Coordinates of C-alpha atoms in Angstrom, one line a residue:
M901 CA 29.7 7.3 5.8
A902 CA 31.6 7.6 3.1
T903 CA 32.1 5.9 0.1
T904 CA 34.4 2.9 -0.4
V905 CA 35.8 2.4 -3.9
H906 CA 37.9 -0.4 -4.7
P907 CA 41.4 0.2 -6.2
S908 CA 41.0 -2.0 -9.3
A909 CA 37.3 -0.3 -9.7
I910 CA 36.6 2.6 -12.6
V911 CA 34.6 5.3 -11.9
D912 CA 34.5 8.1 -14.5
D913 CA 34.7 11.7 -13.5
G914 CA 31.3 13.0 -14.1
A915 CA 29.4 9.7 -12.4
Q916 CA 27.7 10.3 -9.1
L917 CA 27.4 8.2 -6.3
G918 CA 25.9 8.7 -2.7
D919 CA 27.0 8.4 0.2
D920 CA 27.7 5.0 1.9
C921 CA 28.5 2.6 -1.2
R922 CA 30.5 0.0 -2.3
V923 CA 32.0 -0.5 -5.2
W924 CA 34.1 -3.7 -5.3
H925 CA 36.8 -5.2 -7.4
F926 CA 36.9 -4.9 -11.5
V927 CA 33.7 -2.4 -11.6
H928 CA 33.0 0.3 -13.7
I929 CA 31.0 3.2 -13.3
S930 CA 30.3 5.5 -16.4
A931 CA 30.5 9.3 -16.7
G932 CA 27.0 10.5 -16.3
A933 CA 25.5 7.6 -13.8
R934 CA 23.4 8.8 -11.0
I935 CA 23.7 6.5 -8.0
G936 CA 22.1 7.3 -4.7
A937 CA 23.4 6.2 -1.0
R938 CA 24.2 2.8 0.3
C939 CA 24.2 1.0 -2.8
S940 CA 26.7 -1.9 -3.2
F941 CA 28.2 -3.8 -6.8
G942 CA 29.7 -6.9 -6.3
Q943 CA 32.8 -8.0 -8.4
N944 CA 32.9 -7.0 -12.3
V945 CA 29.5 -4.6 -12.3
Y946 CA 29.2 -2.2 -15.2
V947 CA 27.1 1.1 -15.1
G948 CA 26.2 3.0 -18.4
S949 CA 26.3 6.8 -17.9
D950 CA 22.7 6.6 -19.0
V951 CA 21.2 4.7 -15.6
L952 CA 19.5 6.2 -12.7
I953 CA 20.0 3.7 -9.6
G954 CA 18.5 4.4 -6.2
N955 CA 19.1 3.8 -2.5
N956 CA 19.7 0.8 -1.1
V957 CA 20.4 -1.2 -4.4
K958 CA 22.2 -4.4 -4.5
I959 CA 23.9 -5.0 -7.6
Q960 CA 26.0 -8.5 -7.7
N961 CA 29.0 -9.8 -9.1
N962 CA 28.8 -10.2 -13.4
V963 CA 26.0 -7.8 -13.7
S964 CA 26.4 -5.0 -16.7
V965 CA 23.5 -1.9 -16.3
Y966 CA 23.2 -0.3 -19.6
D967 CA 21.8 2.4 -21.3
A968 CA 18.2 2.9 -20.4
V969 CA 18.0 1.4 -17.0
T970 CA 16.4 3.0 -14.0
L971 CA 16.4 1.0 -10.8
E972 CA 14.3 2.5 -8.0
D973 CA 15.5 2.1 -4.1
D974 CA 15.6 -0.9 -2.5
V975 CA 16.1 -3.8 -6.2
F976 CA 18.2 -6.5 -5.7
C977 CA 20.2 -7.7 -9.1
G978 CA 21.0 -11.3 -8.3
P979 CA 24.8 -12.7 -9.7
S980 CA 24.5 -12.4 -13.1
M981 CA 21.5 -11.5 -14.5
V982 CA 21.4 -9.3 -17.5
F983 CA 19.3 -6.2 -18.9
T984 CA 19.5 -5.6 -22.9
N985 CA 18.7 -1.5 -24.7
V986 CA 18.1 -3.0 -27.9
Y987 CA 15.4 -5.1 -28.6
N988 CA 16.9 -6.6 -32.5
P989 CA 20.4 -6.3 -31.8
R990 CA 22.6 -7.0 -35.1
S991 CA 26.7 -6.1 -34.9
A992 CA 26.3 -4.7 -38.7
V993 CA 23.0 -2.5 -37.6
T994 CA 23.7 0.6 -35.3
R995 CA 20.5 0.7 -33.3
K996 CA 21.8 3.2 -30.2
D997 CA 18.8 5.8 -31.0
E998 CA 16.2 2.7 -30.6
Y999 CA 17.2 1.8 -26.9
R1000 CA 13.8 1.1 -25.1
R1001 CA 13.7 2.6 -21.8
T1002 CA 13.4 -0.5 -18.8
R1003 CA 12.2 0.1 -15.1
V1004 CA 12.7 -1.7 -12.4
M1005 CA 10.2 -0.4 -9.6
Q1006 CA 11.2 0.1 -6.0
G1007 CA 12.0 -3.4 -4.0
A1008 CA 12.1 -5.8 -6.9
T1009 CA 14.0 -9.0 -7.0
L1010 CA 16.1 -10.1 -9.9
G1011 CA 17.2 -13.7 -10.0
A1012 CA 20.6 -14.7 -10.7
N1013 CA 20.7 -15.3 -14.3
S1014 CA 17.7 -13.7 -15.4
T1015 CA 17.3 -11.9 -18.4
I1016 CA 15.2 -8.4 -18.6
V1017 CA 14.4 -7.8 -22.3
C1018 CA 14.2 -4.0 -22.8
G1019 CA 11.5 -1.9 -22.9
T1020 CA 9.7 -3.4 -19.7
T1021 CA 8.7 -2.5 -16.3
I1022 CA 9.3 -4.6 -13.4
G1023 CA 6.4 -3.7 -10.6
R1024 CA 6.9 -2.6 -7.5
Y1025 CA 8.7 -5.9 -4.6
A1026 CA 7.8 -8.1 -8.1
F1027 CA 10.5 -11.6 -7.7
V1028 CA 11.7 -12.3 -10.8
G1029 CA 13.1 -16.2 -10.6
A1030 CA 16.4 -17.1 -11.7
G1031 CA 17.0 -18.1 -15.3
A1032 CA 13.6 -16.3 -15.9
V1033 CA 13.3 -14.3 -18.9
I1034 CA 11.1 -11.2 -18.9
N1035 CA 9.8 -10.3 -22.3
R1036 CA 6.8 -8.0 -21.0
D1037 CA 5.7 -6.0 -18.0
V1038 CA 5.3 -7.4 -14.7
P1039 CA 2.9 -6.1 -11.7
D1040 CA 3.7 -5.3 -8.6
F1041 CA 4.7 -8.5 -6.0
A1042 CA 4.0 -11.6 -9.1
L1043 CA 6.3 -13.7 -8.5
M1044 CA 7.6 -14.9 -12.3
V1045 CA 9.7 -18.1 -13.1
G1046 CA 10.5 -19.6 -16.7
V1047 CA 11.2 -19.0 -19.5
P1048 CA 9.5 -16.8 -20.9
A1049 CA 8.8 -16.0 -17.9
K1050 CA 4.8 -16.6 -16.8
Q1051 CA 3.7 -15.7 -12.9
I1052 CA 3.0 -18.3 -10.5
G1053 CA 1.8 -16.3 -7.5
W1054 CA 2.7 -13.4 -5.2
M1055 CA 5.7 -12.3 -3.2
S1056 CA 5.2 -10.0 0.3
R1057 CA 7.6 -6.8 0.4
F1058 CA 9.5 -9.1 2.7
G1059 CA 9.7 -11.7 -0.3
E1060 CA 7.6 -14.3 0.9
K1061 CA 5.2 -16.4 -0.7
L1062 CA 1.7 -15.3 -0.2
A1063 CA -1.3 -18.4 -0.5
L1064 CA -3.1 -16.7 -3.1
P1065 CA -4.3 -18.1 -6.5
V1066 CA -2.7 -15.8 -10.1
K1067 CA -5.9 -14.6 -10.2
S1068 CA -9.5 -14.5 -8.5
A1069 CA -13.3 -13.5 -9.5
E1070 CA -14.0 -12.2 -5.7
P1071 CA -12.0 -10.5 -3.8
L1072 CA -9.0 -12.7 -1.4
E1073 CA -7.2 -11.6 1.1
A1074 CA -3.4 -13.4 2.3
T1075 CA -1.0 -12.4 5.2
C1076 CA 2.8 -12.3 5.5
P1077 CA 3.8 -15.2 7.2
H1078 CA 6.8 -12.5 8.3
T1079 CA 5.4 -9.3 9.2
G1080 CA 1.7 -10.0 9.5
D1081 CA 1.2 -7.4 6.7
R1082 CA -2.0 -8.0 4.9
Y1083 CA -2.8 -8.2 1.3
R1084 CA -5.9 -8.1 -1.4
L1085 CA -6.2 -9.8 -4.7
T1086 CA -8.9 -8.1 -6.7
G1087 CA -8.7 -9.8 -9.9
Q1088 CA -5.2 -9.8 -11.1
T1089 CA -3.9 -6.9 -8.9
L1090 CA -2.5 -7.5 -5.3
T1091 CA -2.4 -3.9 -3.1
L1092 CA -0.7 -3.7 0.4
I1093 CA -3.7 -3.5 2.4

Protein backbone atom coordinates (compact mmCIF):
# COMPACT_ATOMS: atom_id res chain seq x y z
CA MET A 1 0.00 0.00 0.00
CA ALA A 2 1.05 3.57 -0.54
CA THR A 3 2.42 5.74 2.24
CA THR A 4 0.05 8.51 3.39
CA VAL A 5 1.46 11.94 4.30
CA HIS A 6 -0.85 14.61 5.74
CA PRO A 7 -0.65 17.95 3.86
CA SER A 8 0.67 19.72 6.99
CA ALA A 9 3.58 17.26 7.37
CA ILE A 10 7.08 17.89 5.99
CA VAL A 11 9.11 15.02 4.57
CA ASP A 12 12.45 16.42 3.42
CA ASP A 13 13.98 15.31 0.13
CA GLY A 14 16.35 12.45 0.85
CA ALA A 15 14.26 10.87 3.61
CA GLN A 16 13.44 7.23 2.90
CA LEU A 17 10.00 5.93 3.92
CA GLY A 18 8.86 2.35 3.37
CA ASP A 19 5.47 1.25 2.07
CA ASP A 20 2.22 1.73 3.98
CA CYS A 21 3.49 4.36 6.45
CA ARG A 22 1.15 6.94 7.98
CA VAL A 23 2.56 10.43 8.57
CA TRP A 24 0.06 12.60 10.45
CA HIS A 25 -0.40 16.32 11.21
CA PHE A 26 2.65 18.58 11.65
CA VAL A 27 5.23 15.77 11.43
CA HIS A 28 8.75 16.63 10.21
CA ILE A 29 10.95 13.84 8.83
CA SER A 30 14.45 15.07 8.02
CA ALA A 31 16.57 14.27 4.97
CA GLY A 32 18.68 11.18 5.61
CA ALA A 33 16.16 9.46 7.92
CA ARG A 34 15.69 5.80 6.94
CA ILE A 35 12.27 4.37 7.82
CA GLY A 36 10.86 0.89 7.16
CA ALA A 37 7.36 -0.19 6.14
CA ARG A 38 4.08 0.08 8.07
CA CYS A 39 5.24 2.81 10.48
CA SER A 40 2.97 5.41 12.04
CA PHE A 41 4.01 8.91 13.07
CA GLY A 42 1.49 10.75 15.27
CA GLN A 43 0.88 14.47 15.37
CA ASN A 44 3.90 16.72 15.96
CA VAL A 45 6.57 14.00 15.65
CA TYR A 46 10.11 14.99 14.61
CA VAL A 47 12.60 12.53 13.08
CA GLY A 48 16.25 13.59 12.72
CA SER A 49 18.51 12.91 9.75
CA ASP A 50 20.77 10.33 11.46
CA VAL A 51 17.89 8.05 12.52
CA LEU A 52 17.14 4.47 11.52
CA ILE A 53 13.61 3.16 12.10
CA GLY A 54 12.61 -0.44 11.35
CA ASN A 55 9.28 -1.89 10.23
CA ASN A 56 5.96 -1.56 12.06
CA VAL A 57 7.16 1.13 14.48
CA LYS A 58 4.50 3.25 16.17
CA ILE A 59 5.51 6.74 17.33
CA GLN A 60 2.74 8.55 19.17
CA ASN A 61 2.10 12.33 19.35
CA ASN A 62 4.79 14.82 20.41
CA VAL A 63 7.85 12.57 20.20
CA SER A 64 11.22 13.81 18.86
CA VAL A 65 13.51 11.07 17.57
CA TYR A 66 16.83 12.91 17.51
CA ASP A 67 20.01 12.04 15.62
CA ALA A 68 21.91 8.91 16.75
CA VAL A 69 18.73 6.93 17.60
CA THR A 70 17.92 3.50 16.14
CA LEU A 71 14.47 1.95 16.58
CA GLU A 72 14.29 -1.69 15.51
CA ASP A 73 11.13 -3.44 14.21
CA ASP A 74 7.90 -3.29 16.23
CA VAL A 75 9.00 -0.59 18.69
CA PHE A 76 6.26 1.48 20.37
CA CYS A 77 7.03 5.04 21.49
CA GLY A 78 4.26 6.39 23.73
CA PRO A 79 2.97 9.96 23.66
CA SER A 80 5.45 12.69 24.62
CA MET A 81 8.27 10.28 25.49
CA VAL A 82 11.75 11.80 25.12
CA PHE A 83 15.06 10.79 23.57
CA THR A 84 18.27 12.72 24.22
CA ASN A 85 21.50 12.63 22.20
CA VAL A 86 23.89 14.75 24.27
CA TYR A 87 24.66 13.58 27.80
CA ASN A 88 25.67 16.95 29.26
CA PRO A 89 24.13 19.72 27.12
CA ARG A 90 24.90 23.42 27.52
CA SER A 91 23.49 26.15 25.32
CA ALA A 92 26.88 27.87 25.01
CA VAL A 93 28.83 24.65 24.27
CA THR A 94 28.50 22.88 20.91
CA ARG A 95 28.58 19.10 21.35
CA LYS A 96 27.22 17.77 18.05
CA ASP A 97 30.37 15.67 17.69
CA GLU A 98 29.64 14.05 21.08
CA TYR A 99 26.25 12.46 20.32
CA ARG A 100 25.83 9.13 22.11
CA ARG A 101 24.02 6.45 20.14
CA THR A 102 20.79 4.99 21.52
CA ARG A 103 19.37 1.65 20.37
CA VAL A 104 15.85 0.41 21.06
CA MET A 105 15.65 -3.25 20.14
CA GLN A 106 12.82 -5.21 18.54
CA GLY A 107 9.41 -5.11 20.18
CA ALA A 108 10.29 -2.75 23.03
CA THR A 109 7.66 -0.40 24.50
CA LEU A 110 8.56 3.08 25.74
CA GLY A 111 5.69 4.41 27.84
CA ALA A 112 4.16 7.87 27.71
CA ASN A 113 6.43 10.63 29.06
CA SER A 114 9.36 8.27 29.61
CA THR A 115 12.86 9.65 29.04
CA ILE A 116 15.66 7.67 27.41
CA VAL A 117 19.07 9.13 28.28
CA CYS A 118 21.43 8.85 25.32
CA GLY A 119 24.00 6.08 25.07
CA THR A 120 21.68 3.34 26.32
CA THR A 121 20.34 0.16 24.74
CA ILE A 122 16.79 -0.97 25.46
CA GLY A 123 16.56 -4.77 25.10
CA ARG A 124 14.18 -6.82 22.99
CA TYR A 125 10.56 -6.68 24.20
CA ALA A 126 11.51 -4.59 27.23
CA PHE A 127 8.72 -2.48 28.71
CA VAL A 128 9.48 1.00 30.04
CA GLY A 129 6.61 2.31 32.17
CA ALA A 130 5.06 5.76 31.78
CA GLY A 131 7.26 8.52 33.18
CA ALA A 132 10.31 6.30 33.79
CA VAL A 133 13.82 7.68 33.24
CA ILE A 134 16.22 5.19 31.64
CA ASN A 135 19.86 6.04 32.34
CA ARG A 136 21.48 2.61 31.79
CA ASP A 137 21.04 -0.41 29.52
CA VAL A 138 17.83 -2.43 29.90
CA PRO A 139 17.76 -6.24 29.54
CA ASP A 140 15.51 -8.11 27.11
CA PHE A 141 11.92 -8.48 28.46
CA ALA A 142 12.63 -6.26 31.51
CA LEU A 143 9.82 -4.21 33.09
CA MET A 144 11.28 -0.85 34.15
CA VAL A 145 9.58 1.89 36.21
CA GLY A 146 10.53 4.94 38.27
CA VAL A 147 13.03 7.80 38.37
CA PRO A 148 15.68 6.64 37.84
CA ALA A 149 14.13 3.47 36.45
CA LYS A 150 14.60 0.17 38.20
CA GLN A 151 13.56 -3.27 37.09
CA ILE A 152 10.48 -4.63 38.87
CA GLY A 153 9.70 -7.66 36.73
CA TRP A 154 9.54 -9.25 33.30
CA MET A 155 7.15 -8.91 30.34
CA SER A 156 6.23 -11.39 27.61
CA ARG A 157 6.49 -10.57 23.91
CA PHE A 158 2.72 -10.00 24.02
CA GLY A 159 3.07 -7.39 26.78
CA GLU A 160 1.84 -9.47 29.72
CA LYS A 161 3.63 -9.38 33.08
CA LEU A 162 5.22 -12.73 33.89
CA ALA A 163 5.02 -14.27 37.36
CA LEU A 164 8.77 -14.24 37.98
CA PRO A 165 11.12 -12.43 40.36
CA VAL A 166 13.71 -10.04 38.93
CA LYS A 167 16.46 -12.60 39.64
CA SER A 168 16.71 -16.15 40.87
CA ALA A 169 19.55 -18.40 42.06
CA GLU A 170 17.73 -21.39 40.53
CA PRO A 171 16.27 -21.52 37.00
CA LEU A 172 12.55 -20.68 36.96
CA GLU A 173 9.92 -20.80 34.22
CA ALA A 174 6.74 -18.86 33.47
CA THR A 175 4.09 -18.90 30.76
CA CYS A 176 2.52 -15.90 29.05
CA PRO A 177 -1.14 -15.99 30.10
CA HIS A 178 -2.26 -14.81 26.66
CA THR A 179 -0.11 -16.74 24.15
CA GLY A 180 1.16 -19.73 26.12
CA ASP A 181 4.78 -18.86 25.22
CA ARG A 182 7.20 -20.21 27.83
CA TYR A 183 10.09 -18.24 29.34
CA ARG A 184 13.06 -19.30 31.46
CA LEU A 185 14.78 -17.07 34.04
CA THR A 186 18.40 -17.96 34.73
CA GLY A 187 20.03 -15.59 37.20
CA GLN A 188 19.05 -12.17 35.85
CA THR A 189 18.49 -13.24 32.21
CA LEU A 190 15.12 -14.15 30.72
CA THR A 191 14.89 -16.17 27.50
CA LEU A 192 12.01 -17.40 25.37
CA ILE A 193 12.00 -21.22 25.34
